[in-house]
Amino acid sequence: MNILVIGSGGREHTICWKLAKSPLVDKVICAPGNAGIALDFECQNIGVEDFDKLANCAISNNCELTVVGPEVPLCGGITDYFYDKGLKVFGPTKAAAELEGSKTFAKNFMNKYNIPTAQSADFSNQKDAEEYIKQQFANCAKGVVVKADGLAAGKGVFVTSEESVALSAVADCFKGSFGQAGYNVLIEELLIGEEVSILALCDGKSIQALASSQDHKRLEDGDLGPNTGGMGAYSPAPVADDELMRIVQKEVLDNFLLGIQKENLDFKGIIYAGIMVTETGIKVLEFNVRFGDPETQAVLMRMKSDLCDAMLKTAEGKLSEVKLEWLDETAVCVVMASGGYPQSYKKGYAISGLKEAEKNGAVVFHAGTKLSGKDIVNIGGRVLGVTAKGADINSAIEKVYSAVNEITWEDVFYRKDIAYKALDRLKNKKEK
Ligand code: AMP
Ligand code: GLY
């Protein structure tokens, strides 16, 4: 069968790579893709919001399934558009995608269906938001989190223990720094703990978790610096042991399924719960209605099962026939970024060492790359997701960084401590 994958990031490169391993798949087409995806797959230069051209592409290429990678087309209603044309899609409808598109919608959903989450209040008026923040600090809050209510491309969330920073974040939102998203803000209690990403397939009738993973959201080593789209990931996350996964299934996934059924939300795709494991239990920080990036790189590298079969059955409402299986290995993904990201950065530098990096079995998934003459050059903030697996976390780290060391371009930047938290956790466990 032929499959259309929509998107241009490392996540989509990984999805194409994994789909192509399925005996069910004849051809993978990606729109718009990137330089790395184009090395192995047909790419069509169609933007992710051009629903008409994308649907025509799926029809003219006899694509039995379309997989939507990013949140923007999902929140814009691409699934509804494709359904109207009788096309099969892996991805939730517009109404269901609100779970990512609006933080207040997601928060109300979590509260209604008993999904544990941080306490919060939402405001469409700057003065009220400021008053609330002052009140929180007067009541000795450890800090607050200010969130612009809408898609803000990974920006628009301010975690702070300082009242003045929280107040200026609110002012920023209402000034229009995040477009429409900022005219409604959510203010949450500050949670302390370790984060874990749990992705699950859901077809509206059943829900099944994928292997756990952990992202590295901050730019710099030691979880310092500004938030980014994600600087690296590993799977499995030792913090998500069997007991924690049982709790996540019961408190988050089962309640999520019940909630979408009760609310009549048509959800056939991936639900991603960003979870904080605190001393007093788990709390959901956010829902995303798509695969995570770079979590997908690490998770799919460990997937034994046929991704095409799993996605097709999910899209057809037959997920209960799927039993996902995972390699008993660890996978680590290191994101290589353009120097200056997440602020401005220079583009167009030739990247060297891409072939050499894959010699030891690592895979280089492309994100912000483009072919320019004979060179592959950087055109985005996050450029590559170098991913490797090993028998244990140590060997996966060693392998991934030896691959990373082969690659360079001017101003390249990456974290040197991806997955070290997993290593520490395992060391501490042994010492106990
Ligand atoms: P979100 O887009 O809502 O997931 O927020 C982005 C990042 O901000 C999360 O991955 C966390 O690292 C952090 N964050 C969000 N909400 C909270 C919270 N209530 N307490 C502490 N950190 C948070
Ligand atoms: N890695 C975070 C995300 O995909 O939203």
Short mmCIF file of C-alpha atoms and ligand atoms in Angstrom, two decimals:
data_model
loop_
_atom_site.label_atom_id
_atom_site.label_comp_id
_atom_site.label_asym_id
_atom_site.label_seq_id
_atom_site.Cartn_x
_atom_site.Cartn_y
_atom_site.Cartn_z
CA MET A 1 0.00 0.00 0.00
CA ASN A 2 1.05 3.64 -0.42
CA ILE A 3 1.12 6.04 2.53
CA LEU A 4 1.27 9.82 2.68
CA VAL A 5 3.12 11.32 5.65
CA ILE A 6 2.56 15.04 6.29
CA GLY A 7 5.31 17.13 7.89
CA SER A 8 8.97 18.04 7.61
CA GLY A 9 10.60 17.34 10.97
CA GLY A 10 12.70 14.66 12.58
CA ARG A 11 9.49 13.06 13.79
CA GLU A 12 8.21 12.66 10.23
CA HIS A 13 11.56 11.35 9.00
CA THR A 14 11.41 8.71 11.72
CA ILE A 15 7.80 7.80 10.89
CA CYS A 16 8.70 7.39 7.19
CA TRP A 17 11.76 5.30 8.12
CA LYS A 18 9.74 2.98 10.35
CA LEU A 19 6.76 2.69 7.98
CA ALA A 20 9.09 1.70 5.14
CA LYS A 21 10.19 -1.35 7.14
CA SER A 22 6.67 -2.78 6.98
CA PRO A 23 5.97 -5.51 4.43
CA LEU A 24 2.55 -3.87 3.98
CA VAL A 25 4.10 -0.71 2.52
CA ASP A 26 4.95 -0.27 -1.17
CA LYS A 27 5.68 3.42 -1.16
CA VAL A 28 5.98 6.25 1.36
CA ILE A 29 5.40 9.79 0.11
CA CYS A 30 6.15 12.76 2.33
CA ALA A 31 4.84 16.33 2.05
CA PRO A 32 6.77 18.54 2.21
CA GLY A 33 9.61 16.51 3.81
CA ASN A 34 13.21 17.69 4.07
CA ALA A 35 16.61 16.92 2.53
CA GLY A 36 17.09 13.74 4.55
CA ILE A 37 13.60 12.37 3.87
CA ALA A 38 14.12 13.10 0.16
CA LEU A 39 17.21 10.86 0.11
CA ASP A 40 15.03 7.79 0.67
CA PHE A 41 11.44 8.77 -0.13
CA GLU A 42 9.43 10.72 -2.68
CA CYS A 43 8.72 14.23 -1.38
CA GLN A 44 5.99 16.55 -2.65
CA ASN A 45 6.49 20.23 -2.06
CA ILE A 46 3.08 20.91 -0.49
CA GLY A 47 2.67 22.93 2.71
CA VAL A 48 1.08 21.25 5.74
CA GLU A 49 -1.88 23.64 5.67
CA ASP A 50 -2.71 23.22 1.99
CA PHE A 51 -5.44 20.63 2.64
CA ASP A 52 -6.76 20.59 -0.90
CA LYS A 53 -3.40 19.85 -2.53
CA LEU A 54 -2.58 17.30 0.18
CA ALA A 55 -5.89 15.47 -0.35
CA ASN A 56 -5.32 15.48 -4.12
CA CYS A 57 -1.83 14.10 -3.54
CA ALA A 58 -3.27 11.25 -1.42
CA ILE A 59 -5.91 10.51 -4.07
CA SER A 60 -3.68 10.68 -7.13
CA ASN A 61 -1.05 8.46 -5.50
CA ASN A 62 -3.60 5.90 -4.26
CA CYS A 63 -2.54 6.42 -0.65
CA GLU A 64 -4.58 4.14 1.55
CA LEU A 65 -3.60 6.06 4.66
CA THR A 66 -2.43 9.60 5.48
CA VAL A 67 -0.40 10.13 8.64
CA VAL A 68 -0.44 13.70 9.96
CA GLY A 69 2.74 14.56 11.90
CA PRO A 70 2.40 18.12 13.25
CA GLU A 71 -0.28 19.77 15.39
CA VAL A 72 -0.96 22.77 13.15
CA PRO A 73 -2.87 20.92 10.39
CA LEU A 74 -4.61 18.73 13.00
CA CYS A 75 -5.85 21.78 14.90
CA GLY A 76 -6.80 23.32 11.55
CA GLY A 77 -9.10 20.39 10.74
CA ILE A 78 -7.17 18.38 8.14
CA THR A 79 -8.69 15.13 9.38
CA ASP A 80 -12.26 16.42 8.94
CA TYR A 81 -11.30 17.66 5.45
CA PHE A 82 -9.88 14.26 4.45
CA TYR A 83 -12.88 12.41 5.98
CA ASP A 84 -15.20 14.51 3.80
CA LYS A 85 -13.31 13.22 0.78
CA GLY A 86 -13.59 9.62 2.00
CA LEU A 87 -9.88 9.35 2.89
CA LYS A 88 -8.43 7.37 5.80
CA VAL A 89 -6.37 9.42 8.28
CA PHE A 90 -4.17 8.75 11.28
CA GLY A 91 -4.84 11.83 13.42
CA PRO A 92 -7.72 13.26 15.46
CA THR A 93 -10.46 15.56 14.17
CA LYS A 94 -10.38 19.31 14.76
CA ALA A 95 -12.67 19.14 17.78
CA ALA A 96 -10.49 16.47 19.42
CA ALA A 97 -7.28 18.34 18.51
CA GLU A 98 -8.45 21.15 20.83
CA LEU A 99 -6.89 19.02 23.56
CA GLU A 100 -3.58 20.39 22.28
CA GLY A 101 -4.85 23.56 20.61
CA SER A 102 -6.29 25.07 23.79
CA LYS A 103 -4.71 24.68 27.19
CA THR A 104 -7.93 25.72 28.94
CA PHE A 105 -9.94 23.17 26.94
CA ALA A 106 -7.43 20.49 27.97
CA LYS A 107 -7.48 21.63 31.59
CA ASN A 108 -11.29 21.55 31.77
CA PHE A 109 -11.25 18.08 30.19
CA MET A 110 -8.69 16.82 32.72
CA ASN A 111 -10.62 18.23 35.66
CA LYS A 112 -13.93 16.85 34.40
CA TYR A 113 -12.56 13.32 33.90
CA ASN A 114 -10.37 13.12 37.03
CA ILE A 115 -7.06 13.19 35.22
CA PRO A 116 -4.51 14.44 37.77
CA THR A 117 -3.10 17.84 36.81
CA ALA A 118 -1.72 21.04 38.33
CA GLN A 119 -4.18 23.46 39.95
CA SER A 120 -4.85 26.42 37.73
CA ALA A 121 -7.01 29.38 36.80
CA ASP A 122 -7.53 30.99 33.40
CA PHE A 123 -7.90 34.65 32.51
CA SER A 124 -8.84 36.72 29.50
CA ASN A 125 -8.16 39.95 31.37
CA GLN A 126 -4.63 41.12 32.23
CA LYS A 127 -5.54 42.83 35.52
CA ASP A 128 -7.28 39.76 36.91
CA ALA A 129 -4.32 37.58 35.91
CA GLU A 130 -1.91 39.95 37.68
CA GLU A 131 -4.07 40.02 40.81
CA TYR A 132 -4.15 36.24 40.89
CA ILE A 133 -0.35 36.01 40.58
CA LYS A 134 0.13 38.49 43.42
CA GLN A 135 -2.27 36.51 45.55
CA GLN A 136 -0.41 33.25 44.84
CA PHE A 137 2.92 34.74 45.93
CA ALA A 138 1.31 36.38 48.97
CA ASN A 139 0.13 32.88 49.92
CA CYS A 140 3.74 31.64 49.70
CA ALA A 141 3.50 29.79 46.39
CA LYS A 142 6.86 28.26 45.34
CA GLY A 143 6.26 29.79 41.95
CA VAL A 144 3.81 29.80 39.09
CA VAL A 145 3.66 28.78 35.45
CA VAL A 146 2.16 31.21 32.96
CA LYS A 147 0.86 29.63 29.74
CA ALA A 148 -0.43 31.40 26.64
CA ASP A 149 -3.60 29.54 25.69
CA GLY A 150 -3.00 28.26 22.17
CA LEU A 151 -0.41 26.89 19.80
CA ALA A 152 2.79 28.86 20.34
CA ALA A 153 5.35 26.48 18.77
CA GLY A 154 6.83 25.40 22.08
CA LYS A 155 7.11 28.99 23.30
CA GLY A 156 4.50 30.71 25.43
CA VAL A 157 5.16 28.79 28.67
CA PHE A 158 6.98 30.58 31.51
CA VAL A 159 8.06 28.61 34.56
CA THR A 160 9.20 30.92 37.33
CA SER A 161 9.61 31.30 41.07
CA GLU A 162 9.70 35.09 40.81
CA GLU A 163 6.61 37.26 40.96
CA SER A 164 8.11 39.96 38.71
CA VAL A 165 8.95 37.43 35.98
CA ALA A 166 5.42 35.99 36.14
CA LEU A 167 3.92 39.47 35.87
CA SER A 168 6.03 40.40 32.89
CA ALA A 169 5.14 37.05 31.23
CA VAL A 170 1.46 37.96 31.58
CA ALA A 171 2.16 41.42 30.13
CA ASP A 172 3.99 39.76 27.21
CA CYS A 173 1.00 37.53 26.49
CA PHE A 174 -1.48 40.40 26.49
CA LYS A 175 0.88 42.53 24.40
CA GLY A 176 0.35 40.02 21.59
CA SER A 177 3.79 38.36 21.65
CA PHE A 178 2.11 35.01 21.00
CA GLY A 179 -0.61 36.23 18.69
CA GLN A 180 -4.17 35.22 19.54
CA ALA A 181 -2.80 32.50 21.84
CA GLY A 182 -1.72 35.11 24.38
CA TYR A 183 -5.07 36.83 24.91
CA ASN A 184 -6.08 34.03 27.21
CA VAL A 185 -3.63 32.86 29.84
CA LEU A 186 -3.60 29.90 32.13
CA ILE A 187 -1.77 30.25 35.44
CA GLU A 188 -0.73 27.02 37.11
CA GLU A 189 0.88 25.96 40.33
CA LEU A 190 4.57 25.17 39.91
CA LEU A 191 5.22 21.45 40.11
CA ILE A 192 8.54 19.92 41.10
CA GLY A 193 9.57 16.50 39.86
CA GLU A 194 10.83 14.50 36.92
CA GLU A 195 9.09 14.64 33.55
CA VAL A 196 8.16 11.69 31.40
CA SER A 197 6.44 11.49 28.03
CA ILE A 198 3.80 8.82 27.58
CA LEU A 199 2.48 8.41 24.05
CA ALA A 200 -0.47 6.14 23.37
CA LEU A 201 -2.39 4.93 20.34
CA CYS A 202 -6.10 5.59 20.63
CA ASP A 203 -8.91 4.68 18.22
CA GLY A 204 -11.78 5.93 20.36
CA LYS A 205 -12.59 2.41 21.60
CA SER A 206 -9.32 1.41 23.18
CA ILE A 207 -6.01 2.95 24.13
CA GLN A 208 -2.53 1.43 24.23
CA ALA A 209 0.64 3.05 25.60
CA LEU A 210 3.85 3.07 23.61
CA ALA A 211 7.22 2.65 25.34
CA SER A 212 8.01 5.50 27.74
CA SER A 213 10.50 8.22 26.93
CA GLN A 214 11.99 11.37 28.36
CA ASP A 215 12.60 14.64 26.54
CA HIS A 216 15.21 17.31 27.39
CA LYS A 217 13.30 20.56 26.98
CA ARG A 218 15.94 23.03 28.16
CA LEU A 219 18.64 24.24 25.79
CA GLU A 220 21.69 23.64 27.93
CA ASP A 221 23.35 20.82 29.85
CA GLY A 222 22.03 20.28 33.35
CA ASP A 223 18.53 21.38 32.26
CA LEU A 224 19.52 25.03 32.18
CA GLY A 225 18.69 27.80 29.72
CA PRO A 226 15.45 28.48 27.87
CA ASN A 227 12.80 25.94 26.88
CA THR A 228 13.10 24.53 23.36
CA GLY A 229 11.11 22.10 21.22
CA GLY A 230 13.31 19.37 22.73
CA MET A 231 17.10 18.82 22.61
CA GLY A 232 17.20 15.05 22.96
CA ALA A 233 15.31 12.04 24.23
CA TYR A 234 15.74 8.48 25.37
CA SER A 235 13.56 5.44 25.75
CA PRO A 236 12.68 3.73 28.01
CA ALA A 237 12.61 6.27 30.86
CA PRO A 238 13.65 4.45 34.08
CA VAL A 239 11.35 6.76 36.10
CA ALA A 240 8.41 5.08 34.33
CA ASP A 241 8.71 1.66 35.96
CA ASP A 242 5.90 -0.91 35.83
CA GLU A 243 4.17 0.55 38.87
CA LEU A 244 4.18 4.08 37.43
CA MET A 245 2.93 2.80 34.06
CA ARG A 246 0.02 1.07 35.86
CA ILE A 247 -0.88 4.36 37.51
CA VAL A 248 -0.61 6.25 34.21
CA GLN A 249 -2.86 3.70 32.52
CA LYS A 250 -5.48 3.92 35.23
CA GLU A 251 -5.45 7.63 36.06
CA VAL A 252 -4.55 9.14 32.70
CA LEU A 253 -5.16 6.83 29.73
CA ASP A 254 -8.35 5.10 30.91
CA ASN A 255 -9.86 8.41 32.00
CA PHE A 256 -8.81 10.00 28.71
CA LEU A 257 -10.61 7.29 26.76
CA LEU A 258 -13.74 7.67 28.87
CA GLY A 259 -13.60 11.44 28.41
CA ILE A 260 -13.37 11.44 24.63
CA GLN A 261 -16.21 8.93 24.45
CA LYS A 262 -18.44 11.00 26.71
CA GLU A 263 -17.58 14.22 24.84
CA ASN A 264 -18.06 12.55 21.43
CA LEU A 265 -14.56 13.45 20.30
CA ASP A 266 -13.44 11.43 17.28
CA PHE A 267 -9.86 10.50 18.13
CA LYS A 268 -7.92 8.08 15.96
CA GLY A 269 -4.25 8.77 16.39
CA ILE A 270 -1.65 9.46 19.06
CA ILE A 271 -2.32 11.06 22.39
CA TYR A 272 0.83 12.30 24.12
CA ALA A 273 0.67 13.03 27.83
CA GLY A 274 3.51 15.14 29.22
CA ILE A 275 3.62 14.03 32.86
CA MET A 276 5.40 15.36 35.94
CA VAL A 277 6.21 12.67 38.49
CA THR A 278 6.01 14.56 41.79
CA GLU A 279 6.44 13.38 45.37
CA THR A 280 2.67 13.36 45.75
CA GLY A 281 1.85 11.53 42.53
CA ILE A 282 1.69 12.07 38.79
CA LYS A 283 0.26 15.22 37.17
CA VAL A 284 -0.40 15.79 33.48
CA LEU A 285 1.31 18.98 32.29
CA GLU A 286 -0.10 18.93 28.79
CA PHE A 287 -1.70 16.84 26.11
CA ASN A 288 -0.41 16.77 22.55
CA VAL A 289 -2.45 15.09 19.85
CA ARG A 290 0.52 13.83 17.84
CA PHE A 291 3.86 12.11 18.20
CA GLY A 292 6.49 14.00 20.21
CA ASP A 293 9.67 15.28 18.64
CA PRO A 294 12.36 14.08 19.52
CA GLU A 295 10.66 11.35 21.60
CA THR A 296 9.50 9.59 18.42
CA GLN A 297 13.07 9.07 17.23
CA ALA A 298 13.98 7.15 20.39
CA VAL A 299 10.65 5.33 20.78
CA LEU A 300 10.21 4.10 17.21
CA MET A 301 13.78 2.88 17.11
CA ARG A 302 12.76 0.40 19.81
CA MET A 303 9.49 -0.66 18.21
CA LYS A 304 9.42 -4.32 17.19
CA SER A 305 5.86 -4.19 15.87
CA ASP A 306 4.77 -3.12 12.41
CA LEU A 307 4.00 0.62 12.60
CA CYS A 308 1.94 0.56 9.41
CA ASP A 309 -0.30 -2.18 10.76
CA ALA A 310 -0.70 -0.33 14.08
CA MET A 311 -1.55 3.00 12.41
CA LEU A 312 -3.92 1.44 9.90
CA LYS A 313 -5.79 -0.48 12.61
CA THR A 314 -5.97 2.68 14.72
CA ALA A 315 -7.39 4.66 11.80
CA GLU A 316 -9.94 1.87 11.18
CA GLY A 317 -11.03 1.60 14.81
CA LYS A 318 -9.46 -1.86 15.25
CA LEU A 319 -6.69 -1.02 17.68
CA SER A 320 -7.77 -3.84 20.01
CA GLU A 321 -6.30 -6.26 17.41
CA VAL A 322 -2.82 -4.75 17.91
CA LYS A 323 -0.36 -5.81 20.59
CA LEU A 324 2.66 -3.54 20.53
CA GLU A 325 6.07 -5.08 21.18
CA TRP A 326 9.37 -3.40 22.05
CA LEU A 327 13.04 -4.24 21.79
CA ASP A 328 14.68 -4.79 25.14
CA GLU A 329 17.27 -2.12 24.34
CA THR A 330 17.74 1.58 25.09
CA ALA A 331 17.60 4.22 22.38
CA VAL A 332 19.00 7.74 22.67
CA CYS A 333 18.43 10.69 20.33
CA VAL A 334 20.66 13.78 20.42
CA VAL A 335 19.32 16.84 18.63
CA MET A 336 21.92 18.86 16.73
CA ALA A 337 20.77 22.46 16.37
CA SER A 338 21.81 25.68 14.67
CA GLY A 339 23.84 27.90 17.01
CA GLY A 340 21.54 30.62 18.39
CA TYR A 341 18.39 28.42 18.49
CA PRO A 342 15.74 28.93 19.97
CA GLN A 343 16.40 32.58 19.10
CA SER A 344 17.73 33.67 15.71
CA TYR A 345 20.41 31.64 13.94
CA LYS A 346 22.27 31.62 10.65
CA LYS A 347 21.20 29.25 7.90
CA GLY A 348 22.84 27.73 4.85
CA TYR A 349 25.98 26.13 6.34
CA ALA A 350 27.06 22.87 4.67
CA ILE A 351 26.79 19.85 6.99
CA SER A 352 29.61 17.28 6.88
CA GLY A 353 29.96 13.76 8.25
CA LEU A 354 26.39 12.55 7.69
CA LYS A 355 27.42 9.24 6.10
CA GLU A 356 30.26 8.59 8.54
CA ALA A 357 27.84 9.08 11.46
CA GLU A 358 25.75 6.11 10.38
CA LYS A 359 28.69 3.69 10.16
CA ASN A 360 28.22 2.29 13.67
CA GLY A 361 24.49 1.68 13.22
CA ALA A 362 23.23 5.10 14.33
CA VAL A 363 20.51 6.72 12.23
CA VAL A 364 20.57 10.42 11.36
CA PHE A 365 17.01 11.74 11.19
CA HIS A 366 16.75 15.10 9.48
CA ALA A 367 14.64 18.09 10.56
CA GLY A 368 15.70 21.59 9.39
CA THR A 369 17.80 20.58 6.37
CA LYS A 370 17.71 21.44 2.71
CA LEU A 371 19.64 20.39 -0.38
CA SER A 372 21.64 23.30 -1.78
CA GLY A 373 23.67 22.33 -4.85
CA LYS A 374 25.56 19.25 -3.71
CA ASP A 375 25.43 20.14 -0.04
CA ILE A 376 22.92 19.44 2.66
CA VAL A 377 22.63 22.68 4.64
CA ASN A 378 20.89 23.83 7.85
CA ILE A 379 17.68 25.81 7.40
CA GLY A 380 15.93 25.26 10.73
CA GLY A 381 16.60 25.55 14.46
CA ARG A 382 16.61 21.86 15.18
CA VAL A 383 18.57 20.33 12.31
CA LEU A 384 19.28 16.64 12.98
CA GLY A 385 18.21 13.97 15.46
CA VAL A 386 21.07 11.49 15.69
CA THR A 387 19.69 8.30 17.19
CA ALA A 388 21.31 5.04 18.31
CA LYS A 389 20.35 2.06 20.38
CA GLY A 390 22.41 -0.15 22.65
CA ALA A 391 22.05 -3.07 25.01
CA ASP A 392 21.96 -0.61 27.90
CA ILE A 393 21.91 3.12 28.49
CA ASN A 394 25.71 3.37 28.66
CA SER A 395 26.30 1.76 25.31
CA ALA A 396 23.50 3.74 23.66
CA ILE A 397 25.00 7.01 24.96
CA GLU A 398 28.47 6.02 23.77
CA LYS A 399 27.20 5.05 20.35
CA VAL A 400 25.06 8.11 19.82
CA TYR A 401 27.79 10.58 20.80
CA SER A 402 30.40 8.82 18.67
CA ALA A 403 28.00 9.34 15.73
CA VAL A 404 27.35 12.96 16.73
CA ASN A 405 31.12 13.59 16.81
CA GLU A 406 31.35 12.71 13.12
CA ILE A 407 28.96 15.52 12.14
CA THR A 408 29.71 19.20 12.03
CA TRP A 409 28.83 22.57 10.51
CA GLU A 410 29.55 26.14 11.47
CA ASP A 411 27.93 27.15 14.78
CA VAL A 412 26.53 23.65 15.46
CA PHE A 413 25.15 23.25 18.97
CA TYR A 414 23.99 20.21 20.94
CA ARG A 415 23.67 19.05 24.52
CA LYS A 416 26.44 16.79 25.83
CA ASP A 417 24.37 15.24 28.64
CA ILE A 418 21.39 13.59 26.94
CA ALA A 419 20.22 10.54 28.95
CA TYR A 420 22.58 11.16 31.85
CA LYS A 421 19.56 11.47 34.13
CA ALA A 422 18.68 7.86 33.30
CA LEU A 423 22.23 6.85 34.07
CA ASP A 424 22.14 8.62 37.46
CA ARG A 425 18.81 7.06 38.34
CA LEU A 426 20.12 3.58 37.57
CA LYS A 427 23.34 4.22 39.55
CA ASN A 428 21.36 5.45 42.56
CA LYS A 429 19.12 2.40 42.39
CA LYS A 430 22.14 0.06 42.43
CA GLU A 431 23.70 1.89 45.39
CA LYS A 432 20.49 1.58 47.46
P1 AMP B 1 3.66 22.58 28.34
O1 AMP B 1 3.76 23.14 26.94
O2 AMP B 1 2.41 22.92 29.03
O3 AMP B 1 4.00 21.14 28.42
O4 AMP B 1 4.88 23.23 29.11
C1 AMP B 1 6.22 23.16 28.62
C2 AMP B 1 7.18 22.77 29.71
O5 AMP B 1 7.05 23.68 30.81
C3 AMP B 1 6.91 21.40 30.32
O6 AMP B 1 7.50 20.37 29.60
C4 AMP B 1 7.53 21.57 31.68
O7 AMP B 1 8.93 21.42 31.62
C5 AMP B 1 7.21 22.98 32.04
N1 AMP B 1 5.94 23.05 32.81
C6 AMP B 1 4.68 23.18 32.32
N2 AMP B 1 3.76 23.21 33.31
C7 AMP B 1 4.46 23.14 34.47
C8 AMP B 1 4.09 23.14 35.86
N3 AMP B 1 2.82 23.26 36.25
N4 AMP B 1 5.08 23.03 36.76
C9 AMP B 1 6.38 22.94 36.40
N5 AMP B 1 6.80 22.94 35.11
C10 AMP B 1 5.86 23.04 34.15
N1 GLY B 2 9.16 17.11 22.59
C1 GLY B 2 8.03 17.85 22.92
C2 GLY B 2 6.96 17.87 21.94
O1 GLY B 2 6.99 17.18 20.94
O2 GLY B 2 6.00 18.60 22.14
#
